[in-house]
Structures are given as C-alpha cells and as structure tokens.
PDB file of C-alpha atoms in Angstrom:
ATOM      1  CA  MET A   1     -10.845 -24.208 -64.560  1.00 70.00           C
ATOM      2  CA  LYS A   2      -7.132 -24.663 -65.431  1.00 90.00           C
ATOM      3  CA  MET A   3      -5.034 -26.667 -62.999  1.00 95.00           C
ATOM      4  CA  GLN A   4      -2.424 -24.372 -61.335  1.00 97.00           C
ATOM      5  CA  HIS A   5      -1.409 -25.667 -57.988  1.00 98.00           C
ATOM      6  CA  VAL A   6       0.204 -29.050 -57.059  1.00 98.00           C
ATOM      7  CA  TYR A   7       0.217 -30.171 -53.562  1.00 98.00           C
ATOM      8  CA  PHE A   8       2.507 -33.153 -52.517  1.00 98.00           C
ATOM      9  CA  ASP A   9       2.813 -35.160 -49.551  1.00 98.00           C
ATOM     10  CA  LEU A  10       6.481 -35.387 -48.494  1.00 98.00           C
ATOM     11  CA  ASP A  11       7.415 -38.702 -46.680  1.00 96.00           C
ATOM     12  CA  ASN A  12       7.523 -41.634 -49.161  1.00 96.00           C
ATOM     13  CA  THR A  13       6.076 -39.309 -51.902  1.00 98.00           C
ATOM     14  CA  LEU A  14       9.106 -37.191 -52.565  1.00 98.00           C
ATOM     15  CA  TRP A  15      11.411 -37.598 -49.600  1.00 98.00           C
ATOM     16  CA  ASP A  16      12.179 -41.444 -49.241  1.00 97.00           C
ATOM     17  CA  HIS A  17      11.417 -41.701 -45.616  1.00 93.00           C
ATOM     18  CA  ARG A  18      11.356 -45.457 -45.446  1.00 93.00           C
ATOM     19  CA  ARG A  19      14.872 -45.711 -46.989  1.00 95.00           C
ATOM     20  CA  ASN A  20      16.230 -42.785 -44.741  1.00 96.00           C
ATOM     21  CA  ALA A  21      14.735 -44.283 -41.596  1.00 95.00           C
ATOM     22  CA  TYR A  22      16.230 -47.584 -42.412  1.00 97.00           C
ATOM     23  CA  LEU A  23      19.799 -46.172 -42.613  1.00 97.00           C
ATOM     24  CA  THR A  24      19.221 -44.024 -39.475  1.00 97.00           C
ATOM     25  CA  ILE A  25      18.148 -46.780 -37.273  1.00 97.00           C
ATOM     26  CA  LYS A  26      20.812 -49.117 -38.721  1.00 97.00           C
ATOM     27  CA  ASP A  27      23.520 -46.606 -37.622  1.00 97.00           C
ATOM     28  CA  LEU A  28      21.996 -46.261 -34.069  1.00 97.00           C
ATOM     29  CA  PHE A  29      21.690 -50.173 -33.969  1.00 97.00           C
ATOM     30  CA  GLU A  30      25.354 -50.615 -34.683  1.00 97.00           C
ATOM     31  CA  LYS A  31      26.544 -47.686 -32.531  1.00 97.00           C
ATOM     32  CA  GLN A  32      24.696 -49.224 -29.339  1.00 97.00           C
ATOM     33  CA  GLU A  33      25.865 -52.740 -30.401  1.00 97.00           C
ATOM     34  CA  ILE A  34      22.377 -54.132 -30.051  1.00 98.00           C
ATOM     35  CA  THR A  35      23.136 -57.250 -31.806  1.00 97.00           C
ATOM     36  CA  SER A  36      26.013 -58.253 -29.531  1.00 97.00           C
ATOM     37  CA  LYS A  37      24.257 -57.045 -26.321  1.00 96.00           C
ATOM     38  CA  TYR A  38      20.851 -58.498 -26.812  1.00 97.00           C
ATOM     39  CA  ASN A  39      21.281 -60.987 -29.683  1.00 97.00           C
ATOM     40  CA  ILE A  40      18.741 -59.209 -31.974  1.00 97.00           C
ATOM     41  CA  ASP A  41      19.168 -59.330 -35.693  1.00 97.00           C
ATOM     42  CA  PHE A  42      18.868 -55.914 -37.138  1.00 98.00           C
ATOM     43  CA  GLU A  43      16.653 -56.730 -40.250  1.00 97.00           C
ATOM     44  CA  GLU A  44      14.055 -58.456 -37.723  1.00 98.00           C
ATOM     45  CA  PHE A  45      14.096 -55.526 -35.487  1.00 98.00           C
ATOM     46  CA  HIS A  46      13.539 -53.128 -38.357  1.00 97.00           C
ATOM     47  CA  ASN A  47      10.709 -55.176 -39.621  1.00 96.00           C
ATOM     48  CA  VAL A  48       9.024 -55.082 -36.120  1.00 98.00           C
ATOM     49  CA  TYR A  49       9.688 -51.306 -35.800  1.00 98.00           C
ATOM     50  CA  HIS A  50       8.263 -50.677 -39.239  1.00 95.00           C
ATOM     51  CA  ASP A  51       5.060 -52.357 -38.531  1.00 96.00           C
ATOM     52  CA  ILE A  52       4.780 -50.671 -35.048  1.00 97.00           C
ATOM     53  CA  ASN A  53       5.468 -47.309 -36.409  1.00 96.00           C
ATOM     54  CA  GLU A  54       3.155 -47.581 -39.337  1.00 93.00           C
ATOM     55  CA  ASP A  55       0.332 -48.574 -36.976  1.00 96.00           C
ATOM     56  CA  LEU A  56       1.025 -45.703 -34.632  1.00 95.00           C
ATOM     57  CA  TRP A  57       0.911 -43.208 -37.554  1.00 91.00           C
ATOM     58  CA  GLU A  58      -2.409 -44.526 -38.691  1.00 90.00           C
ATOM     59  CA  LYS A  59      -3.671 -44.067 -35.271  1.00 93.00           C
ATOM     60  CA  ILE A  60      -2.255 -40.385 -35.311  1.00 89.00           C
ATOM     61  CA  ARG A  61      -3.930 -39.828 -38.594  1.00 86.00           C
ATOM     62  CA  ASP A  62      -7.214 -41.138 -37.340  1.00 87.00           C
ATOM     63  CA  GLY A  63      -7.016 -39.077 -34.177  1.00 87.00           C
ATOM     64  CA  LEU A  64      -6.677 -41.889 -31.730  1.00 94.00           C
ATOM     65  CA  ILE A  65      -3.362 -40.838 -30.195  1.00 93.00           C
ATOM     66  CA  GLY A  66      -1.041 -37.864 -30.258  1.00 90.00           C
ATOM     67  CA  LYS A  67       2.607 -37.528 -31.437  1.00 87.00           C
ATOM     68  CA  GLU A  68       3.844 -37.871 -27.837  1.00 92.00           C
ATOM     69  CA  TYR A  69       2.475 -41.269 -27.552  1.00 96.00           C
ATOM     70  CA  LEU A  70       4.065 -42.201 -30.780  1.00 95.00           C
ATOM     71  CA  ARG A  71       7.485 -40.978 -29.714  1.00 94.00           C
ATOM     72  CA  GLU A  72       7.219 -42.741 -26.356  1.00 97.00           C
ATOM     73  CA  HIS A  73       6.221 -46.103 -27.742  1.00 98.00           C
ATOM     74  CA  ARG A  74       7.468 -46.846 -31.380  1.00 98.00           C
ATOM     75  CA  PHE A  75      11.077 -47.898 -30.178  1.00 98.00           C
ATOM     76  CA  TYR A  76       9.974 -49.050 -26.743  1.00 98.00           C
ATOM     77  CA  ASP A  77       7.373 -51.222 -28.097  1.00 98.00           C
ATOM     78  CA  SER A  78       9.953 -52.526 -30.659  1.00 98.00           C
ATOM     79  CA  PHE A  79      12.388 -53.492 -28.134  1.00 98.00           C
ATOM     80  CA  MET A  80       9.722 -54.986 -25.928  1.00 98.00           C
ATOM     81  CA  HIS A  81       8.925 -57.366 -28.787  1.00 98.00           C
ATOM     82  CA  PHE A  82      12.292 -58.805 -28.279  1.00 98.00           C
ATOM     83  CA  GLY A  83      11.929 -58.969 -24.451  1.00 97.00           C
ATOM     84  CA  VAL A  84      14.106 -55.730 -23.876  1.00 98.00           C
ATOM     85  CA  ASP A  85      12.372 -53.544 -21.353  1.00 98.00           C
ATOM     86  CA  ASP A  86      14.631 -50.525 -21.391  1.00 97.00           C
ATOM     87  CA  LYS A  87      12.920 -47.129 -21.530  1.00 97.00           C
ATOM     88  CA  GLU A  88      16.165 -45.448 -21.447  1.00 97.00           C
ATOM     89  CA  LEU A  89      17.442 -47.229 -24.388  1.00 97.00           C
ATOM     90  CA  ALA A  90      14.054 -46.595 -26.418  1.00 97.00           C
ATOM     91  CA  LEU A  91      14.433 -42.865 -25.407  1.00 97.00           C
ATOM     92  CA  TYR A  92      18.022 -42.719 -26.796  1.00 97.00           C
ATOM     93  CA  PHE A  93      16.837 -44.281 -30.108  1.00 97.00           C
ATOM     94  CA  GLU A  94      13.908 -41.714 -30.274  1.00 96.00           C
ATOM     95  CA  GLU A  95      15.942 -38.663 -29.682  1.00 94.00           C
ATOM     96  CA  HIS A  96      18.809 -39.679 -31.873  1.00 96.00           C
ATOM     97  CA  PHE A  97      16.578 -40.819 -34.640  1.00 95.00           C
ATOM     98  CA  LEU A  98      14.802 -37.438 -34.916  1.00 86.00           C
ATOM     99  CA  ASP A  99      18.215 -35.690 -34.917  1.00 87.00           C
ATOM    100  CA  ASN A 100      20.000 -38.022 -37.281  1.00 93.00           C
ATOM    101  CA  ILE A 101      17.341 -38.886 -39.947  1.00 92.00           C
ATOM    102  CA  VAL A 102      17.931 -35.667 -41.713  1.00 90.00           C
ATOM    103  CA  SER A 103      21.595 -36.708 -42.219  1.00 92.00           C
ATOM    104  CA  HIS A 104      20.236 -39.216 -44.743  1.00 94.00           C
ATOM    105  CA  ASN A 105      18.359 -37.357 -47.581  1.00 94.00           C
ATOM    106  CA  GLU A 106      17.619 -39.870 -50.292  1.00 96.00           C
ATOM    107  CA  LEU A 107      14.702 -38.806 -52.463  1.00 98.00           C
ATOM    108  CA  VAL A 108      12.118 -41.067 -54.039  1.00 98.00           C
ATOM    109  CA  ASP A 109      13.111 -42.089 -57.599  1.00 97.00           C
ATOM    110  CA  GLY A 110      12.206 -39.448 -60.090  1.00 97.00           C
ATOM    111  CA  ALA A 111      11.336 -36.743 -57.455  1.00 98.00           C
ATOM    112  CA  GLU A 112      13.639 -34.056 -58.731  1.00 97.00           C
ATOM    113  CA  ASP A 113      12.873 -34.701 -62.366  1.00 98.00           C
ATOM    114  CA  ILE A 114       9.125 -34.379 -61.846  1.00 98.00           C
ATOM    115  CA  LEU A 115       9.625 -31.199 -59.772  1.00 98.00           C
ATOM    116  CA  ASP A 116      11.653 -29.738 -62.562  1.00 98.00           C
ATOM    117  CA  TYR A 117       9.071 -30.793 -65.091  1.00 98.00           C
ATOM    118  CA  LEU A 118       6.181 -29.239 -63.126  1.00 98.00           C
ATOM    119  CA  LYS A 119       8.121 -25.942 -62.544  1.00 98.00           C
ATOM    120  CA  ALA A 120       8.918 -25.691 -66.199  1.00 98.00           C
ATOM    121  CA  LYS A 121       5.133 -25.982 -67.007  1.00 97.00           C
ATOM    122  CA  ASN A 122       4.605 -22.994 -64.411  1.00 98.00           C
ATOM    123  CA  TYR A 123       2.616 -25.028 -61.826  1.00 98.00           C
ATOM    124  CA  THR A 124       2.852 -23.661 -58.256  1.00 98.00           C
ATOM    125  CA  LEU A 125       4.135 -26.366 -55.946  1.00 98.00           C
ATOM    126  CA  HIS A 126       3.263 -26.891 -52.400  1.00 98.00           C
ATOM    127  CA  ILE A 127       3.786 -29.541 -49.483  1.00 98.00           C
ATOM    128  CA  ILE A 128       1.151 -30.837 -47.123  1.00 98.00           C
ATOM    129  CA  SER A 129       2.775 -33.099 -44.568  1.00 97.00           C
ATOM    130  CA  ASN A 130       1.341 -35.062 -41.595  1.00 93.00           C
ATOM    131  CA  GLY A 131       4.890 -34.941 -40.139  1.00 87.00           C
ATOM    132  CA  PHE A 132       6.403 -32.703 -37.504  1.00 83.00           C
ATOM    133  CA  GLN A 133       6.839 -29.032 -38.649  1.00 87.00           C
ATOM    134  CA  GLU A 134      10.420 -28.728 -37.770  1.00 87.00           C
ATOM    135  CA  VAL A 135      11.382 -32.022 -39.213  1.00 88.00           C
ATOM    136  CA  THR A 136       9.467 -31.380 -42.294  1.00 93.00           C
ATOM    137  CA  GLU A 137      11.097 -28.197 -43.217  1.00 93.00           C
ATOM    138  CA  ARG A 138      14.655 -29.676 -42.330  1.00 93.00           C
ATOM    139  CA  LYS A 139      13.987 -32.407 -44.646  1.00 95.00           C
ATOM    140  CA  CYS A 140      13.043 -30.145 -47.464  1.00 97.00           C
ATOM    141  CA  THR A 141      15.874 -27.751 -46.840  1.00 96.00           C
ATOM    142  CA  LEU A 142      18.654 -30.490 -46.506  1.00 95.00           C
ATOM    143  CA  SER A 143      17.538 -32.599 -49.414  1.00 96.00           C
ATOM    144  CA  GLY A 144      17.562 -29.550 -51.619  1.00 97.00           C
ATOM    145  CA  ILE A 145      13.846 -29.409 -52.550  1.00 98.00           C
ATOM    146  CA  ALA A 146      12.778 -26.518 -50.593  1.00 98.00           C
ATOM    147  CA  PRO A 147      13.229 -23.862 -53.258  1.00 98.00           C
ATOM    148  CA  TYR A 148      10.595 -25.754 -55.478  1.00 98.00           C
ATOM    149  CA  PHE A 149       7.777 -25.036 -53.066  1.00 98.00           C
ATOM    150  CA  LYS A 150       5.794 -21.800 -52.432  1.00 98.00           C
ATOM    151  CA  THR A 151       4.329 -23.144 -49.152  1.00 97.00           C
ATOM    152  CA  ILE A 152       5.127 -26.028 -46.745  1.00 97.00           C
ATOM    153  CA  THR A 153       2.263 -26.931 -44.445  1.00 96.00           C
ATOM    154  CA  SER A 154       2.796 -29.404 -41.690  1.00 95.00           C
ATOM    155  CA  ALA A 155       0.059 -30.877 -39.487  1.00 91.00           C
ATOM    156  CA  ASP A 156       1.641 -29.183 -36.386  1.00 86.00           C
ATOM    157  CA  ALA A 157       0.813 -25.803 -37.766  1.00 84.00           C
ATOM    158  CA  ILE A 158      -2.838 -26.283 -37.557  1.00 89.00           C
ATOM    159  CA  GLY A 159      -3.204 -29.142 -35.037  1.00 89.00           C
ATOM    160  CA  VAL A 160      -4.903 -31.639 -37.414  1.00 91.00           C
ATOM    161  CA  ARG A 161      -3.745 -34.045 -39.957  1.00 91.00           C
ATOM    162  CA  LYS A 162      -4.873 -35.268 -43.251  1.00 94.00           C
ATOM    163  CA  PRO A 163      -7.544 -36.347 -44.175  1.00 95.00           C
ATOM    164  CA  ASN A 164      -9.153 -33.713 -41.953  1.00 95.00           C
ATOM    165  CA  PRO A 165     -10.254 -31.086 -44.369  1.00 97.00           C
ATOM    166  CA  ARG A 166      -9.107 -28.268 -42.383  1.00 97.00           C
ATOM    167  CA  ILE A 167      -5.433 -28.939 -43.150  1.00 97.00           C
ATOM    168  CA  PHE A 168      -6.258 -28.655 -46.866  1.00 97.00           C
ATOM    169  CA  GLU A 169      -8.216 -25.621 -46.393  1.00 97.00           C
ATOM    170  CA  TYR A 170      -5.434 -23.970 -44.369  1.00 97.00           C
ATOM    171  CA  SER A 171      -2.791 -24.900 -46.951  1.00 97.00           C
ATOM    172  CA  LEU A 172      -4.832 -23.673 -49.780  1.00 97.00           C
ATOM    173  CA  GLY A 173      -5.521 -20.372 -47.867  1.00 96.00           C
ATOM    174  CA  LEU A 174      -1.734 -19.663 -47.689  1.00 94.00           C
ATOM    175  CA  SER A 175      -1.636 -19.247 -51.310  1.00 88.00           C
ATOM    176  CA  ASP A 176      -5.046 -18.138 -52.202  1.00 92.00           C
ATOM    177  CA  ALA A 177      -5.650 -21.329 -54.361  1.00 96.00           C
ATOM    178  CA  LYS A 178      -8.925 -22.610 -55.281  1.00 96.00           C
ATOM    179  CA  LYS A 179      -9.999 -26.323 -54.932  1.00 96.00           C
ATOM    180  CA  GLU A 180     -10.907 -26.553 -58.615  1.00 96.00           C
ATOM    181  CA  GLU A 181      -7.401 -25.420 -59.732  1.00 97.00           C
ATOM    182  CA  SER A 182      -5.459 -27.685 -57.302  1.00 98.00           C
ATOM    183  CA  ILE A 183      -4.454 -31.308 -57.138  1.00 98.00           C
ATOM    184  CA  MET A 184      -3.043 -33.473 -54.246  1.00 98.00           C
ATOM    185  CA  ILE A 185      -0.558 -36.131 -54.884  1.00 98.00           C
ATOM    186  CA  GLY A 186       0.630 -38.658 -52.023  1.00 97.00           C
ATOM    187  CA  ASP A 187       1.332 -42.107 -50.995  1.00 95.00           C
ATOM    188  CA  ASP A 188      -1.437 -42.516 -48.262  1.00 93.00           C
ATOM    189  CA  TRP A 189      -4.666 -43.849 -49.745  1.00 92.00           C
ATOM    190  CA  ILE A 190      -6.742 -42.423 -46.900  1.00 92.00           C
ATOM    191  CA  ALA A 191      -4.799 -39.154 -45.906  1.00 94.00           C
ATOM    192  CA  ASP A 192      -3.915 -38.049 -49.384  1.00 96.00           C
ATOM    193  CA  ALA A 193      -5.962 -39.612 -52.116  1.00 95.00           C
ATOM    194  CA  MET A 194      -9.277 -39.839 -50.295  1.00 94.00           C
ATOM    195  CA  GLY A 195      -8.515 -36.864 -48.195  1.00 96.00           C
ATOM    196  CA  GLY A 196      -7.918 -34.670 -51.103  1.00 96.00           C
ATOM    197  CA  ARG A 197     -10.856 -36.041 -53.016  1.00 95.00           C
ATOM    198  CA  ASP A 198     -13.250 -35.582 -50.142  1.00 96.00           C
ATOM    199  CA  PHE A 199     -12.086 -31.999 -49.670  1.00 97.00           C
ATOM    200  CA  GLY A 200     -13.147 -31.410 -53.291  1.00 96.00           C
ATOM    201  CA  MET A 201      -9.664 -31.349 -54.868  1.00 96.00           C
ATOM    202  CA  ASP A 202      -8.518 -33.658 -57.585  1.00 96.00           C
ATOM    203  CA  SER A 203      -6.019 -36.280 -56.377  1.00 96.00           C
ATOM    204  CA  ILE A 204      -3.527 -38.765 -57.473  1.00 96.00           C
ATOM    205  CA  PHE A 205      -2.597 -41.773 -55.350  1.00 95.00           C
ATOM    206  CA  PHE A 206       1.040 -42.680 -55.566  1.00 96.00           C
ATOM    207  CA  ASP A 207       1.021 -46.419 -55.206  1.00 93.00           C
ATOM    208  CA  VAL A 208       4.742 -46.479 -54.339  1.00 89.00           C
ATOM    209  CA  TYR A 209       4.594 -49.918 -52.697  1.00 82.00           C
ATOM    210  CA  LYS A 210       2.146 -51.244 -55.300  1.00 80.00           C
ATOM    211  CA  GLU A 211      -0.711 -52.004 -53.068  1.00 74.00           C
ATOM    212  CA  GLY A 212      -2.998 -52.521 -56.118  1.00 70.00           C
ATOM    213  CA  LYS A 213      -5.410 -49.718 -55.448  1.00 63.00           C
ATOM    214  CA  GLN A 214      -5.816 -49.124 -59.276  1.00 56.00           C
ATOM    215  CA  GLY A 215      -9.226 -48.897 -60.834  1.00 53.00           C
ATOM    216  CA  THR A 216     -10.970 -47.374 -57.807  1.00 63.00           C
ATOM    217  CA  GLY A 217     -12.202 -44.244 -59.536  1.00 75.00           C
ATOM    218  CA  LEU A 218      -9.082 -42.180 -58.598  1.00 85.00           C
ATOM    219  CA  LYS A 219      -6.001 -41.418 -60.502  1.00 92.00           C
ATOM    220  CA  ALA A 220      -3.105 -43.771 -59.501  1.00 93.00           C
ATOM    221  CA  ILE A 221       0.406 -43.991 -60.356  1.00 95.00           C
ATOM    222  CA  THR A 222       3.353 -46.427 -59.357  1.00 94.00           C
ATOM    223  CA  HIS A 223       6.222 -44.044 -60.332  1.00 96.00           C
ATOM    224  CA  LEU A 224       6.335 -40.350 -60.183  1.00 98.00           C
ATOM    225  CA  GLN A 225       7.093 -39.883 -63.889  1.00 97.00           C
ATOM    226  CA  GLN A 226       3.584 -41.021 -64.513  1.00 97.00           C
ATOM    227  CA  ILE A 227       2.376 -37.710 -63.121  1.00 98.00           C
ATOM    228  CA  LYS A 228       3.245 -36.450 -66.683  1.00 97.00           C
ATOM    229  CA  GLU A 229       0.268 -38.310 -67.999  1.00 96.00           C
ATOM    230  CA  TYR A 230      -2.119 -36.027 -65.935  1.00 96.00           C
ATOM    231  CA  LEU A 231      -0.207 -32.657 -65.741  1.00 96.00           C
TER     232      LEU A 231
END
C-alpha cells in the first residue's frame, strides 16, 4: 500500500524545544537576578534542570507520574539541587515558562524545507505530541507550521501518551488513515520509533542528538533532510 500519511512528533523533531526552553529559562533567570541573589551559574542550573525535566517526562511517558507532578517539581527540584528551597520562586518559573516559551519559536534545522518537500509530494501531514494540548497548538501556530498539518493530536486529548497504542489509533482515526499507509517520525526512541513500530506503523527515529541507535532494524536519521531518502 502506498504511503500517504506522515505523522511527526513536535518537540525536538520540528519545534526546537531544547533551544527555545533554554532561551526562556535564561530570560527568567536574568529577570529574577538568580545569579546575584543565590550565586548560581545559569549554565549549571540549566544542565541540572534539563536532566530533571527529561527524567520527569520519561516518567510521564511511562505512566508513573502525571503532568501536575512534573509542573510542581521540575523547577522546585532544580532549585533544591542548589540549596534553594523556595516553592514560590519555583512556581513563578513554572507559570512564566509555559507562558513565555512560545515567545521563542526556533525550528529544528531543515524543518520547513522538509515540510515543503512532503507537501509538494502530496503527503498528508499530522502531529502526534506528548505535550500539553494548548501549548502544542500555540507552538504550531506561532512558529508558522500549523497550516502544514491536517490534524494535531496531543496526549491531553485522549489521556494517554506515546507509546500507548491508543494515541496512535486516535490520531489515525481523525483522518481515516490506515496503519499500512502511515509513517511516524520522532526523536524519542521509545515513544516515537518503538511506539509507532509496535502499533503497526512504519517509523523513522530522528536521532537528533546522535545517540547512536543506528543499525537496530528501524530507519534512523540524524538530519531532517534524510527523510527524503525514504519518502
């Protein structure tokens, strides 16, 4: 069956979440004068935050915690690492982070080019994201990529996250697509590559940070332009 539908993850696949989050937290860090008040270096703080946030998102993906736990803990635990026990400060960062991150809308290198390429070849494009619904839609709209997609599915819409097969089934159902004519592309090995494959879709792992998961029996790329080799 001819491939017709291309499903993308959003964060760090098309929308450069790591870069945009870095810029947002840096703005908040400077506005609150964290370095002068607490003698914390921003780069050190960001590295700690990044590791804590990644771990919490993995636990959300695996169903161990909910999004409220993540929102309560990612900044609080980061500040606690440096001996700053201040829930009000952590809440300030959390609330302003979600509001301000969409002020930075850098895309992953090659994102618009590959979307133009796939549209020109008459593929129908979709988003399946584990992020929050409202934030996901704002990211797509404010970065200018929303018009490329027929459907945008966020985990909040169904209450489960990739790699749970229900979110793939739900998203395919929105556009009456069949597994056999659909492919999933994303940067999360478990949620996107393995999740799509186990659901019965073809999948491409976008090894954006060059983790070295090549040669594992699944298609893998390190730059979005390489999608052209498969589609």
